[in-house]
Coordinates of N, CA, C and O in Angstrom, one line a residue:
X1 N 22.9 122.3 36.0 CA 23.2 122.6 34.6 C 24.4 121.7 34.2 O 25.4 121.6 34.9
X2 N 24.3 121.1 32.9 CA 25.1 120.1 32.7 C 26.8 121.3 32.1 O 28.0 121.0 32.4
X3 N 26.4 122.0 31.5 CA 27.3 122.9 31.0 C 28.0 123.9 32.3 O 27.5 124.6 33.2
X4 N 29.5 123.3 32.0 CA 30.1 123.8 32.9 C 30.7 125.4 33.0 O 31.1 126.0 34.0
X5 N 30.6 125.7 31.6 CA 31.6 127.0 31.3 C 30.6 128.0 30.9 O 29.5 127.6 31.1
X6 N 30.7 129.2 30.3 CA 29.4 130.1 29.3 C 30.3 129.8 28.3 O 31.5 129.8 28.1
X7 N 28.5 129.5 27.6 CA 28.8 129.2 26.2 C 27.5 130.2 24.8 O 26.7 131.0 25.1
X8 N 27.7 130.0 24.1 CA 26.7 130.4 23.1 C 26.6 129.8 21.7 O 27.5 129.7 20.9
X9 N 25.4 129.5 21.4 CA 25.1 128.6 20.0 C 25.3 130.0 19.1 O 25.2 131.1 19.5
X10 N 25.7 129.5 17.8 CA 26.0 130.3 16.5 C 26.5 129.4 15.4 O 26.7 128.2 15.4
X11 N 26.7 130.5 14.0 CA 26.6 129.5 12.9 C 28.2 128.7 13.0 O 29.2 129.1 13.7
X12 N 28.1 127.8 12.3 CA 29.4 126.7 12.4 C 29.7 126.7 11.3 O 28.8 126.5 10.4
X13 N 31.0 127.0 11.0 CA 31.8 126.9 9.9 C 31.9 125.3 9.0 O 32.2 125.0 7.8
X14 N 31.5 124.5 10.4 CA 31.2 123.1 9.9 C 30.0 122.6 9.4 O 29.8 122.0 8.3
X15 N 29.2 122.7 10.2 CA 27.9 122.4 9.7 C 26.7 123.1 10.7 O 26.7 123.1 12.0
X16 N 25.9 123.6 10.0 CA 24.8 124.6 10.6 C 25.3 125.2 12.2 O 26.3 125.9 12.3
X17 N 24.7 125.0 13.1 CA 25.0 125.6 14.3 C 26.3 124.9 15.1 O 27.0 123.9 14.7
X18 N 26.5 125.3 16.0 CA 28.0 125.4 17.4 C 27.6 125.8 18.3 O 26.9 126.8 18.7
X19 N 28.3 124.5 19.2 CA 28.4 125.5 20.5 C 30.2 126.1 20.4 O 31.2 125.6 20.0
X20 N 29.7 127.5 21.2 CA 31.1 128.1 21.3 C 31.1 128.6 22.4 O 30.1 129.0 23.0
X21 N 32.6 128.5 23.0 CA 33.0 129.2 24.1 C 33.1 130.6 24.4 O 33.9 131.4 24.0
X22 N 32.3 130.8 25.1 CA 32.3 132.8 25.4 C 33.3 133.2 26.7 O 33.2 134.3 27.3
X23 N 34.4 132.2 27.1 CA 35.1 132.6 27.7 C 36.6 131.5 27.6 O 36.7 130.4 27.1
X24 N 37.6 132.2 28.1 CA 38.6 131.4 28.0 C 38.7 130.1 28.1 O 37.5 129.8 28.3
X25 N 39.2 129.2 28.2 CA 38.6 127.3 28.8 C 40.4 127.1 28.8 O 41.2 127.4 27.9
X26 N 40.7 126.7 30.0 CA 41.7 126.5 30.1 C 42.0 124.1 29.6 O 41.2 123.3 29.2
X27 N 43.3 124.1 30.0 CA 43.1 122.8 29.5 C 43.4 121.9 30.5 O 44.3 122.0 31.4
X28 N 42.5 121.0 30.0 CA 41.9 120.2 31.1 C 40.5 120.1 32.0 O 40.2 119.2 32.7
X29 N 39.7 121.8 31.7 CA 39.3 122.1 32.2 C 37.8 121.4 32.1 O 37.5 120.8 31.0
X30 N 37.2 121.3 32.8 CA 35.4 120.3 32.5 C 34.7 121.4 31.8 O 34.6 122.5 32.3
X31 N 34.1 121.0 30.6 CA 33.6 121.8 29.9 C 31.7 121.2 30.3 O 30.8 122.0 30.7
X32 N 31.6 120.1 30.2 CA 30.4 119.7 30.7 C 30.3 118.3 31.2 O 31.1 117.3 31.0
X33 N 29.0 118.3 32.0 CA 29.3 116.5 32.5 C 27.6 116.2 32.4 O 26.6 117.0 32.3
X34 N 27.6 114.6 32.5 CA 26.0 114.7 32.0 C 25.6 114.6 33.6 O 26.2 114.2 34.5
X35 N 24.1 115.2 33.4 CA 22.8 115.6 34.3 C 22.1 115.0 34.1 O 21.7 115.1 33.0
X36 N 21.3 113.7 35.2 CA 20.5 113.6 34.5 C 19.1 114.2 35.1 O 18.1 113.5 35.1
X37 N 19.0 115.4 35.6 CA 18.0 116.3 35.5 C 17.3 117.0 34.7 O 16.2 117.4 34.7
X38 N 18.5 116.9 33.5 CA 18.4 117.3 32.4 C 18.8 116.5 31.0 O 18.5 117.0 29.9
X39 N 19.4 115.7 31.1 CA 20.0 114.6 29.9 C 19.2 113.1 30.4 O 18.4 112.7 31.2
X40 N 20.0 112.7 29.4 CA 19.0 110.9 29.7 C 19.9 110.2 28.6 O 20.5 110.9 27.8
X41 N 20.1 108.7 28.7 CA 20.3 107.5 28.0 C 19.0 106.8 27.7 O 18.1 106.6 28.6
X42 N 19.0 106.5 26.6 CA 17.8 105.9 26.2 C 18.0 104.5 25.2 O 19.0 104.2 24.6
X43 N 17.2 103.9 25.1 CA 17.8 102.8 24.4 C 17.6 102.8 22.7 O 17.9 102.0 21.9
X44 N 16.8 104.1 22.3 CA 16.7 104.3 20.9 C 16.8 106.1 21.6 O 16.3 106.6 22.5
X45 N 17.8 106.7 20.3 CA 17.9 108.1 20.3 C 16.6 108.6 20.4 O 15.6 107.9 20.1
X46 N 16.5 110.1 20.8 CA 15.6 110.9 21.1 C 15.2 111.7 19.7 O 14.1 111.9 19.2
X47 N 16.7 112.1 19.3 CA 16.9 112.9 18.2 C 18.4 112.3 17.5 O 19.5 112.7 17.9
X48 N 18.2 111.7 16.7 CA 19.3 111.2 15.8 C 20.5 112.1 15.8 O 21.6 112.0 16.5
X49 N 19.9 113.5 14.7 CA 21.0 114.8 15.0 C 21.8 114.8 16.4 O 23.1 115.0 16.3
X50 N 21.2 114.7 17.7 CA 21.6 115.2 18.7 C 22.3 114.1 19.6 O 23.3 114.4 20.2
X51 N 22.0 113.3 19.6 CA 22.1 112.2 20.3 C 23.7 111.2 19.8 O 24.0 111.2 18.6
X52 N 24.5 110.7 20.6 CA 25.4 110.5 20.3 C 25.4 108.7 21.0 O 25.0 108.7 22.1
X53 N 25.7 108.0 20.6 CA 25.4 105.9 21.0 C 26.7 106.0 21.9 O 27.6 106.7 21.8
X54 N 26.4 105.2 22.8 CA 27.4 104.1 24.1 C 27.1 102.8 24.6 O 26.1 102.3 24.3
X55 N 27.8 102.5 25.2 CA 27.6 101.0 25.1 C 25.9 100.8 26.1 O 25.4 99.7 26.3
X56 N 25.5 101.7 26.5 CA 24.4 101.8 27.7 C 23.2 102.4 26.9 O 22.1 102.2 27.5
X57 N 23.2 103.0 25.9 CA 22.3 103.1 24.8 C 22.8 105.1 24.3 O 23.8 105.7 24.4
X58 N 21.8 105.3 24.0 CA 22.0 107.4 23.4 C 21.9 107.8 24.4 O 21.2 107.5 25.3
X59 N 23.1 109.2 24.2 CA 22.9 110.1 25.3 C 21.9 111.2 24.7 O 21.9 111.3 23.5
X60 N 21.4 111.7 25.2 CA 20.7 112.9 24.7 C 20.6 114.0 25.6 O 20.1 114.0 26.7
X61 N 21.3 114.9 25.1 CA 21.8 116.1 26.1 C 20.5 117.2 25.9 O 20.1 117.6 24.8
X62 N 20.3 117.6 26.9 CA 18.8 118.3 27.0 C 19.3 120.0 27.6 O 18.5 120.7 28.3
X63 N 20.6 120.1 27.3 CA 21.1 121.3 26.9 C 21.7 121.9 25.6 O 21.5 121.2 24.6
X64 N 22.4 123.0 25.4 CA 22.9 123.3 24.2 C 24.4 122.8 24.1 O 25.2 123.4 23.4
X65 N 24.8 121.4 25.0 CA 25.4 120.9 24.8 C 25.6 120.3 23.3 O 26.6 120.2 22.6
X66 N 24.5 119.9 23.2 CA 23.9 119.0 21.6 C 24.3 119.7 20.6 O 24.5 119.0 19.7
X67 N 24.6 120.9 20.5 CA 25.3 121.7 19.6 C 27.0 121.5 19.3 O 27.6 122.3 18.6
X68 N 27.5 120.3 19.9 CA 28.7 120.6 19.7 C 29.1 119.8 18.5 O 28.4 118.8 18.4
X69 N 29.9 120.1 17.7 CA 29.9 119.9 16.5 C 31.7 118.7 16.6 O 32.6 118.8 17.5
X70 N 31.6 117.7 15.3 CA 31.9 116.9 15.4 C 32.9 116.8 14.5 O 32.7 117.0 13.3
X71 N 34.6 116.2 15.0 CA 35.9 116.8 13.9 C 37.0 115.7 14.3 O 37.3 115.2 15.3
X72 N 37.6 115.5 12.7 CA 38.6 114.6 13.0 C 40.3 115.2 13.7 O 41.4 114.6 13.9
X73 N 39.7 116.4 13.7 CA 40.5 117.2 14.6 C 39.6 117.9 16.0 O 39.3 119.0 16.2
X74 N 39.5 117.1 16.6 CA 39.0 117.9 18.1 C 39.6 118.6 19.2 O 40.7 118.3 19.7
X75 N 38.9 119.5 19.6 CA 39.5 119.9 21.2 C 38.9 119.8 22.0 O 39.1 120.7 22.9
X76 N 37.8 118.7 22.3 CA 38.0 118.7 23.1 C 37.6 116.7 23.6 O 37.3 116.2 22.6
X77 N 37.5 116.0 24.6 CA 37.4 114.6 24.6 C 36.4 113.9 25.4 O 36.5 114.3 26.5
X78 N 35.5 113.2 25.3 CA 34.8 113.0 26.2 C 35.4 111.9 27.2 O 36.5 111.7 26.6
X79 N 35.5 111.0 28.3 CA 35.6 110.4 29.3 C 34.2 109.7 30.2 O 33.3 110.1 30.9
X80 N 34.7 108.5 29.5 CA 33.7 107.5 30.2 C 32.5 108.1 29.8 O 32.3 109.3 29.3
X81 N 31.4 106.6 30.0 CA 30.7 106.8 28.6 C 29.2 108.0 28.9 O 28.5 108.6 28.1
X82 N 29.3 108.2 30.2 CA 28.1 109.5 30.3 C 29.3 110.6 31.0 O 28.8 111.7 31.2
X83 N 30.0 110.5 31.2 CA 30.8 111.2 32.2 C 30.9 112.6 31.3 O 30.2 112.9 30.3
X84 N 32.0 113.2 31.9 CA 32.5 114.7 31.2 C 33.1 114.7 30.0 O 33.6 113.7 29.5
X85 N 33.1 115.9 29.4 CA 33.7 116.7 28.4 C 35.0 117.6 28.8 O 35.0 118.6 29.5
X86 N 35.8 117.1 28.3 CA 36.8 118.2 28.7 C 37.8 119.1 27.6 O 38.0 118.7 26.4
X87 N 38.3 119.9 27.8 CA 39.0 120.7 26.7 C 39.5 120.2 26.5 O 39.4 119.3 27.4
X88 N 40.6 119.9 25.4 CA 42.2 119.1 25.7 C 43.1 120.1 25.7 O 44.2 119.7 26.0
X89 N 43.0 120.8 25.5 CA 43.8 122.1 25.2 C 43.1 123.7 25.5 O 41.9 123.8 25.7
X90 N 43.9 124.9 25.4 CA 43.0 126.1 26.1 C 42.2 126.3 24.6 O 42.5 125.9 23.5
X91 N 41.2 127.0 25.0 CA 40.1 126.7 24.1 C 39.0 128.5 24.0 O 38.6 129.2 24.9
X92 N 38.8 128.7 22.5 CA 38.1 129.7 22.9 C 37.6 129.8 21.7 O 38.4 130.1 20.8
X93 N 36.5 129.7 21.4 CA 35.5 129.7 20.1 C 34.4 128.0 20.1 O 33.8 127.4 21.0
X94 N 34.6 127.7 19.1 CA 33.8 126.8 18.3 C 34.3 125.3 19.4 O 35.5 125.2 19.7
X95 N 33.6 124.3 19.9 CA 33.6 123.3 20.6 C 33.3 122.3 19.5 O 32.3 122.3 18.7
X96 N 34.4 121.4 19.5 CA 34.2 120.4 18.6 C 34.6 118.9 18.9 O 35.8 118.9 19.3
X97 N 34.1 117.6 18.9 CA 34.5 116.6 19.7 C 34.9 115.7 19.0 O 35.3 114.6 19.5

């Protein structure tokens, strides 16, 4: 499973759905890293909405990772271009990158 923590989709104060944290997330801590058991790079997105561009083509996360919602204030960062998600700080509700 790509998702490292429990989480739960709900409505977003930002735009339609979130992923949120159902438990504390401390900082630093890996929130998710990609799978590809379950995720893929593709050289044209799978799903525009969900899918996010790198220099290697879209990721498309084939969990409810894809729910995380997108802010010029984030908490949390991604690292390297398929690699992890991490909090930046302790973290508990709404996941935003």
């Amino acid at each position: 499973m790509a998702l490292k923590v429990l989480t739960y989709v709900g409505a977003s104060h930002i735009q339609g759905f979130g992923l949120f944290a159902a438990q504390r997330i401390e900082a630093g801590q890996t929130i998710w890293e990609f799978d590809p058991a379950i995720d893929s790079v593709t050289s044209i997105p799978e799903d525009e909405k969900f899918s996010w561009k790198t220099s290697n083509g879209y990721v498309n996360c084939g969990d409810n990772a894809r729910y995380t919602n997108h802010s010029y204030q984030p908490n949390t960062v991604t690292s390297g271009e398929v690699g992890s998600t991490v909090a930046a700080r302790v973290n508990r509700g709404l996941f935003i990158i």
